[in-house]
Coordinates of C-alpha atoms and ligand atoms in Angstrom, one line a residue:
M1 CA 156.9 204.5 -142.9
K2 CA 159.4 207.1 -143.9
T3 CA 159.1 208.7 -140.4
K4 CA 159.6 205.3 -138.9
I5 CA 162.8 204.7 -140.8
K6 CA 164.0 208.2 -139.8
F7 CA 163.1 207.5 -136.2
D8 CA 164.9 204.2 -136.2
L9 CA 167.9 205.8 -137.7
I10 CA 168.0 208.6 -135.1
A11 CA 167.5 206.0 -132.3
A12 CA 170.4 203.9 -133.7
I13 CA 172.6 207.0 -133.8
V14 CA 171.7 207.9 -130.3
A15 CA 172.3 204.4 -129.1
L16 CA 175.6 204.3 -130.8
F17 CA 176.6 207.6 -129.3
I18 CA 175.5 206.6 -125.8
G19 CA 177.1 203.2 -126.2
T20 CA 180.4 204.7 -127.4
T21 CA 180.6 207.3 -124.7
A22 CA 179.5 204.8 -122.1
F23 CA 182.5 202.6 -123.0
A24 CA 184.9 205.4 -123.5
Q25 CA 185.7 205.7 -119.8
K26 CA 187.5 203.9 -117.0
F27 CA 185.8 202.5 -114.0
E28 CA 184.9 205.1 -111.4
N29 CA 186.4 205.4 -107.9
L30 CA 189.2 202.8 -108.2
A31 CA 192.5 203.5 -106.5
L32 CA 191.5 206.7 -104.6
T33 CA 194.7 206.2 -102.7
P34 CA 197.9 204.8 -104.4
P35 CA 197.5 201.0 -104.9
M36 CA 199.4 198.8 -102.5
G37 CA 200.4 195.2 -103.3
W38 CA 203.2 192.9 -104.4
S39 CA 204.4 191.9 -107.9
S40 CA 206.4 188.9 -109.0
W41 CA 208.8 190.7 -111.4
N42 CA 211.6 192.3 -109.3
N43 CA 212.5 189.2 -107.4
F44 CA 211.3 186.2 -109.3
G45 CA 211.3 187.4 -113.0
D46 CA 210.2 184.4 -115.0
R47 CA 210.7 181.9 -112.1
I48 CA 207.0 181.9 -111.1
D49 CA 204.6 179.1 -110.4
E50 CA 201.3 178.7 -108.6
N51 CA 202.8 177.3 -105.4
K52 CA 205.1 180.3 -105.0
I53 CA 202.3 182.7 -105.7
R54 CA 200.1 181.0 -103.1
E55 CA 202.9 181.0 -100.6
V56 CA 203.5 184.7 -101.2
A57 CA 199.8 185.3 -100.7
D58 CA 200.0 183.4 -97.4
A59 CA 203.1 185.4 -96.4
M60 CA 201.3 188.7 -97.3
V61 CA 198.8 187.8 -94.5
S62 CA 201.0 186.2 -91.9
S63 CA 203.8 188.9 -92.2
G64 CA 201.4 191.7 -91.3
M65 CA 201.7 193.2 -94.9
K66 CA 197.9 192.8 -95.4
D67 CA 197.2 194.5 -92.1
A68 CA 199.5 197.3 -93.2
G69 CA 197.4 197.9 -96.3
Y70 CA 198.9 195.8 -99.1
E71 CA 196.2 194.0 -101.1
Y72 CA 197.2 193.1 -104.7
I73 CA 199.1 189.9 -105.6
N74 CA 200.2 190.7 -109.1
I75 CA 201.7 188.1 -111.4
D76 CA 203.9 189.9 -113.9
D77 CA 205.2 188.6 -117.2
C78 CA 205.8 184.9 -118.1
W79 CA 202.5 183.3 -116.9
Q80 CA 201.2 182.9 -120.5
V81 CA 202.5 180.6 -123.2
S82 CA 200.2 180.6 -126.2
R83 CA 196.7 181.1 -127.6
D84 CA 194.3 178.2 -128.3
K85 CA 192.5 177.6 -131.6
K86 CA 189.8 180.2 -130.6
G87 CA 192.4 182.8 -129.8
N88 CA 192.0 182.5 -126.0
I89 CA 195.1 183.2 -124.0
V90 CA 196.6 180.1 -122.4
A91 CA 198.4 180.1 -119.1
D92 CA 201.5 177.8 -118.6
S93 CA 199.9 174.6 -117.5
I94 CA 203.1 173.2 -116.1
K95 CA 203.7 176.1 -113.8
F96 CA 200.1 176.9 -113.1
P97 CA 198.4 173.4 -113.4
S98 CA 195.3 174.5 -111.4
G99 CA 194.7 177.4 -113.7
M100 CA 194.4 181.2 -113.1
K101 CA 190.8 181.0 -111.9
A102 CA 191.7 178.7 -109.1
L103 CA 194.7 180.9 -108.1
A104 CA 192.5 184.0 -108.2
D105 CA 189.9 182.2 -106.0
Y106 CA 192.7 181.3 -103.5
I107 CA 194.0 184.8 -103.4
H108 CA 190.4 186.2 -102.9
S109 CA 189.8 183.7 -100.1
K110 CA 192.6 185.4 -98.2
G111 CA 190.9 188.7 -98.5
L112 CA 193.4 189.8 -101.2
K113 CA 193.1 190.9 -104.8
F114 CA 194.5 189.3 -107.9
G115 CA 196.6 191.1 -110.6
L116 CA 197.8 190.0 -114.0
Y117 CA 200.2 191.3 -116.7
S118 CA 199.8 191.7 -120.4
C119 CA 201.2 193.9 -123.2
A120 CA 199.8 196.2 -125.9
G121 CA 202.2 194.7 -128.4
S122 CA 202.1 191.4 -130.3
L123 CA 204.5 189.9 -127.8
T124 CA 205.3 190.9 -124.2
C125 CA 208.7 192.1 -123.1
A126 CA 209.7 188.5 -122.4
D127 CA 208.3 187.4 -125.8
R128 CA 205.2 185.8 -124.5
P129 CA 201.9 186.4 -126.4
G130 CA 200.7 190.0 -126.1
S131 CA 197.2 191.3 -126.3
R132 CA 197.4 193.2 -129.6
G133 CA 194.3 192.3 -131.6
Y134 CA 192.9 190.3 -128.7
E135 CA 192.1 193.1 -126.3
Y136 CA 188.3 192.4 -125.9
Q137 CA 188.8 188.7 -125.8
D138 CA 191.5 188.9 -123.2
A139 CA 189.5 191.4 -121.1
R140 CA 186.6 188.9 -121.0
T141 CA 189.0 186.1 -120.0
Y142 CA 190.4 188.2 -117.2
A143 CA 186.9 189.0 -116.0
S144 CA 186.0 185.3 -116.0
W145 CA 189.1 184.5 -113.9
G146 CA 188.5 187.3 -111.4
V147 CA 191.3 189.7 -112.3
D148 CA 191.3 192.9 -110.2
F149 CA 194.4 194.6 -111.6
L150 CA 196.0 194.6 -115.0
K151 CA 199.5 195.9 -115.7
Y152 CA 199.7 196.5 -119.4
D153 CA 203.2 196.8 -121.0
F154 CA 204.4 198.4 -124.2
C155 CA 207.0 196.0 -125.8
N156 CA 206.8 194.9 -129.5
T157 CA 204.4 197.6 -130.4
D158 CA 206.0 198.7 -133.7
S159 CA 204.3 201.9 -134.7
Q160 CA 201.3 201.6 -132.4
N161 CA 200.2 204.8 -130.8
A162 CA 200.5 204.5 -127.0
E163 CA 197.4 206.5 -126.1
G164 CA 195.3 204.7 -128.7
A165 CA 196.5 201.3 -127.6
Y166 CA 195.8 201.9 -123.9
K167 CA 192.4 203.4 -124.7
T168 CA 191.5 200.2 -126.6
M169 CA 192.3 198.1 -123.6
R170 CA 190.6 200.5 -121.2
D171 CA 187.4 200.2 -123.3
A172 CA 187.8 196.4 -123.5
L173 CA 188.1 196.2 -119.7
F174 CA 185.1 198.4 -119.2
A175 CA 183.1 196.4 -121.7
A176 CA 183.9 193.2 -119.8
K177 CA 182.2 194.8 -116.8
R178 CA 184.6 193.7 -114.0
P179 CA 186.3 196.7 -112.3
V180 CA 190.0 196.4 -112.9
V181 CA 192.7 198.8 -111.8
F182 CA 194.5 199.5 -115.0
E183 CA 198.3 200.2 -115.0
I184 CA 199.8 201.9 -118.0
C185 CA 203.4 200.7 -118.4
E186 CA 204.9 202.5 -121.4
W187 CA 207.8 204.0 -119.3
G188 CA 207.1 207.6 -119.8
G189 CA 208.0 207.9 -123.6
S190 CA 204.7 209.5 -124.6
Q191 CA 204.4 211.5 -121.4
P192 CA 201.4 209.5 -120.2
W193 CA 200.9 211.8 -117.2
K194 CA 199.3 214.2 -119.8
W195 CA 196.7 211.7 -121.1
A196 CA 196.6 208.7 -118.9
G197 CA 194.4 210.1 -116.1
K198 CA 191.3 209.3 -118.1
V199 CA 192.6 205.9 -119.2
G200 CA 194.0 204.1 -116.1
E201 CA 194.6 204.4 -112.4
L202 CA 198.4 204.5 -112.6
W203 CA 201.1 204.9 -115.2
R204 CA 204.8 204.2 -115.1
T205 CA 206.8 207.4 -115.5
T206 CA 210.2 205.8 -116.0
G207 CA 212.2 202.9 -117.3
D208 CA 212.7 199.9 -115.1
I209 CA 214.0 200.2 -111.6
V210 CA 217.2 198.3 -110.7
D211 CA 218.1 197.1 -107.2
C212 CA 220.8 199.7 -106.6
W213 CA 221.3 203.2 -105.3
D214 CA 222.2 205.1 -108.5
C215 CA 223.5 202.6 -111.1
K216 CA 222.5 202.8 -114.8
Q217 CA 222.1 199.7 -117.0
N218 CA 222.7 200.0 -120.7
W219 CA 219.3 198.2 -121.4
G220 CA 217.7 201.2 -119.8
G221 CA 217.3 200.3 -116.1
F222 CA 218.0 202.8 -113.3
G223 CA 218.8 202.8 -109.6
W224 CA 216.1 204.2 -107.4
T225 CA 217.6 207.7 -106.8
L226 CA 217.7 208.3 -110.6
I227 CA 214.1 207.1 -110.9
L228 CA 213.3 209.5 -108.1
D229 CA 214.6 212.4 -110.1
K230 CA 212.6 211.4 -113.2
N231 CA 209.4 211.3 -111.2
A232 CA 210.0 214.2 -108.9
D233 CA 208.5 217.0 -110.9
L234 CA 205.3 215.3 -112.2
G235 CA 203.3 215.8 -109.0
E236 CA 200.7 218.1 -110.6
H237 CA 199.4 215.3 -112.7
A238 CA 198.7 212.9 -109.8
G239 CA 195.8 212.6 -107.5
P240 CA 193.0 210.3 -106.2
G241 CA 192.4 207.7 -108.9
H242 CA 195.3 208.7 -111.1
W243 CA 198.9 208.2 -109.9
N244 CA 202.4 208.5 -111.2
H245 CA 204.2 205.2 -110.8
P246 CA 208.0 205.4 -110.4
D247 CA 208.1 201.5 -110.5
M248 CA 207.9 198.7 -108.0
L249 CA 209.9 198.6 -104.8
E250 CA 213.3 197.0 -104.4
V251 CA 213.2 197.0 -100.6
G252 CA 214.5 193.6 -99.4
N253 CA 216.0 192.5 -102.6
G254 CA 219.6 192.7 -101.4
G255 CA 221.1 195.5 -103.5
L256 CA 220.5 198.3 -101.0
T257 CA 221.6 198.7 -97.4
D258 CA 218.8 198.8 -94.8
V259 CA 219.3 202.6 -94.6
E260 CA 219.0 203.0 -98.4
A261 CA 216.0 200.7 -98.5
R262 CA 214.3 202.8 -95.9
S263 CA 215.1 206.0 -97.8
H264 CA 213.7 204.4 -101.0
F265 CA 210.5 203.4 -99.3
T266 CA 210.1 206.8 -97.6
L267 CA 210.6 208.8 -100.8
W268 CA 208.1 206.6 -102.6
C269 CA 205.6 207.4 -99.8
M270 CA 206.5 211.1 -100.0
M271 CA 205.7 210.9 -103.8
A272 CA 202.3 209.2 -103.2
A273 CA 203.7 206.3 -105.3
P274 CA 201.9 203.0 -105.7
L275 CA 203.5 200.7 -103.1
I276 CA 204.1 197.5 -105.0
A277 CA 206.6 195.4 -103.0
G278 CA 209.0 193.4 -105.2
N279 CA 210.8 191.2 -102.7
D280 CA 210.2 187.5 -101.6
L281 CA 207.7 188.0 -98.9
R282 CA 208.2 184.4 -97.7
S283 CA 211.8 185.2 -96.4
M284 CA 211.9 188.8 -95.3
T285 CA 214.4 190.0 -92.7
S286 CA 212.9 191.7 -89.8
S287 CA 214.3 195.1 -91.0
T288 CA 212.7 194.6 -94.4
K289 CA 209.4 193.8 -92.7
E290 CA 209.7 196.9 -90.5
I291 CA 210.3 199.1 -93.4
L292 CA 207.5 197.8 -95.6
T293 CA 205.0 197.8 -92.7
N294 CA 205.6 201.1 -91.0
K295 CA 202.1 202.3 -90.7
E296 CA 202.9 206.0 -90.1
V297 CA 205.1 206.2 -93.1
I298 CA 202.5 204.3 -95.2
A299 CA 199.9 206.8 -93.9
L300 CA 201.8 209.6 -95.7
D301 CA 201.5 207.7 -99.0
Q302 CA 197.9 206.8 -98.4
D303 CA 196.8 210.3 -97.2
A304 CA 193.3 211.1 -98.5
L305 CA 194.4 214.5 -99.9
G306 CA 196.3 212.5 -102.5
K307 CA 199.1 215.1 -103.1
Q308 CA 202.4 214.0 -104.5
G309 CA 205.2 215.4 -102.4
F310 CA 207.9 217.6 -104.0
R311 CA 211.5 218.8 -103.4
W312 CA 211.0 221.9 -101.4
I313 CA 214.5 223.1 -100.7
T314 CA 218.0 221.7 -101.3
F315 CA 220.8 222.7 -99.0
N316 CA 224.2 221.4 -98.0
G317 CA 223.7 218.0 -99.8
I318 CA 220.3 217.6 -98.2
E319 CA 217.1 217.5 -100.1
L320 CA 214.1 218.6 -98.1
W321 CA 210.9 217.0 -99.5
A322 CA 207.4 218.2 -98.5
K323 CA 204.0 216.5 -98.8
P324 CA 200.8 218.4 -97.8
L325 CA 198.4 216.1 -95.9
K326 CA 194.7 216.3 -95.0
N327 CA 193.7 218.6 -92.1
D328 CA 196.5 221.0 -92.9
E329 CA 199.2 218.7 -91.7
I330 CA 202.4 218.2 -93.6
A331 CA 205.1 215.5 -94.0
L332 CA 208.7 216.5 -94.4
C333 CA 211.6 214.3 -95.3
F334 CA 215.2 215.5 -95.0
F335 CA 217.1 213.2 -97.4
N336 CA 220.9 213.1 -97.1
R337 CA 221.9 212.1 -100.6
S338 CA 225.6 212.6 -99.9
D339 CA 228.2 210.1 -98.7
V340 CA 228.9 211.9 -95.4
A341 CA 226.9 212.5 -92.3
K342 CA 225.2 215.9 -92.2
N343 CA 224.1 218.1 -89.3
I344 CA 221.0 220.1 -89.7
D345 CA 219.9 223.1 -87.7
F346 CA 216.6 224.0 -89.3
D347 CA 215.1 227.4 -88.5
W348 CA 211.3 227.2 -88.8
K349 CA 211.0 231.0 -88.6
K350 CA 213.1 231.5 -91.7
E351 CA 211.5 228.6 -93.7
N352 CA 208.0 229.0 -92.6
R353 CA 206.1 228.8 -95.9
V354 CA 205.8 225.7 -98.1
W355 CA 204.1 226.1 -101.4
N356 CA 201.6 223.6 -102.4
G357 CA 203.7 221.8 -105.0
K358 CA 203.9 224.8 -107.3
P359 CA 205.4 228.3 -106.6
D360 CA 202.1 229.9 -107.6
G361 CA 200.0 227.5 -105.5
S362 CA 198.6 228.5 -102.1
P363 CA 201.4 228.5 -99.5
F364 CA 201.2 226.3 -96.4
Y365 CA 202.3 228.2 -93.3
I366 CA 204.2 226.4 -90.6
K367 CA 203.3 228.2 -87.4
N368 CA 203.6 226.4 -84.1
M369 CA 203.3 222.7 -84.9
N370 CA 204.3 219.5 -83.2
I371 CA 207.0 217.4 -84.8
K372 CA 207.0 213.6 -84.8
D373 CA 209.9 211.5 -86.1
L374 CA 208.1 208.6 -87.9
W375 CA 211.0 206.2 -88.1
L376 CA 212.1 206.7 -84.5
N377 CA 208.5 206.9 -83.4
K378 CA 209.1 209.8 -81.1
S379 CA 208.3 213.5 -80.6
L380 CA 211.0 216.0 -81.6
G381 CA 209.3 218.9 -79.9
T382 CA 207.7 221.8 -81.7
T383 CA 208.5 224.2 -84.5
K384 CA 209.1 226.9 -81.9
D385 CA 212.7 225.7 -81.7
N386 CA 215.2 224.9 -84.5
L387 CA 215.2 221.3 -85.5
K388 CA 218.7 219.9 -84.8
A389 CA 219.7 216.5 -86.0
T390 CA 222.5 214.5 -87.6
I391 CA 221.5 212.5 -90.7
Q392 CA 223.7 209.6 -91.8
P393 CA 224.8 209.2 -95.4
H394 CA 221.9 208.1 -97.7
D395 CA 219.5 208.3 -94.7
V396 CA 216.3 210.2 -94.1
L397 CA 214.8 212.1 -91.3
T398 CA 211.1 211.8 -91.8
I399 CA 208.7 213.9 -89.7
R400 CA 205.0 214.7 -89.6
L401 CA 203.9 218.2 -88.4
T402 CA 200.6 218.2 -86.6
K403 CA 198.7 221.0 -84.9
Ligands
LIG501 C1 209.0 195.6 -118.7 C2 208.3 196.3 -117.5 C3 208.8 195.5 -116.3 C4 208.4 194.1 -116.4 C5 209.0 193.4 -117.6 C6 208.4 192.0 -117.9 O1 210.4 195.8 -118.7 O2 208.7 197.6 -117.5 O3 208.2 196.1 -115.1 O4 207.0 194.0 -116.4 O5 208.7 194.2 -118.8 O6 208.9 191.5 -119.0

């Protein structure tokens, strides 16, 4: 009898241990390349309803965005209004009368995936009910609705520890058994790049993006070039299944010229950033659509090697960004951050070694390679000759070097 009790105790401890370690993980093999999709926040804010979301899903398909690789339709803050008597989260029944499950089914029927938003605190950033204390219940609800992506914010968290709060939701999602891409959105305060790789697939590295070139808002928002600087040196922490997220795109939202929007998009691709469009897909101009669906530029972002590009050299107001690609190819982006046009005369013999993101990494040698301009879609010769070009203010010259 005594031995039996002992055995039961050991079995219980083993089961507990296996159970705990089995839950203490994220889903495997999600987001092996940076997630691509759309989110309601940057353009619609709280002005969301199910018709708009359905129309955006329709536009995602008819505009060619889906063919270009975008798959998530993510509803950000303000879809939720309260909790019922049992503590279940309740969606706004005026704006979403058919309910979240029906909306998810519609989105899935288009071959797309469905994302939702919640927050680690008691309230979301727009003061809607958050998930604190309801993590497991909410995760089960999301699974029953068919949620594929969860963005999890960090407002109204008092003294909550960020890593602990995100691990709780990770474990809750895992226990609910539906694979969900998990976005950690605590804006970089606790340096999530150091711990979040085991917790989610992507983490915000900065405060909120604002639809401008370099403005700064006193509530903590930044124009995209300032966001770029904050994300630029974090590349060593990113890779397949775990990405730095410098926030959603502002392409097509009106605050940037087409040239600036194209540069914004290109630099996000150079940094292997998640590509979450934030514009109204139902009414895109042709230039916005051309930017968001350029397959060769997207291919830099989605390259299977999963390296975040980095600022390689800065000269004469130009930043030269480099991104190693699979098969020993490389992407380079000459970014004219200044307000005047710049001529470049780039000597490949002088600058023939690119380090792999770190000065002590293995260098990448540029020998004789073919040069393709990805925005003009034309060959620019080979690296035998100097690369000569004029780059307009705020514009990029984006090339792929192939053998
Ligand atoms: C925070 C996030 C934004 C957005 C809003 C919603 O500010 O960083 O991306 O989700 O909350 O309230």
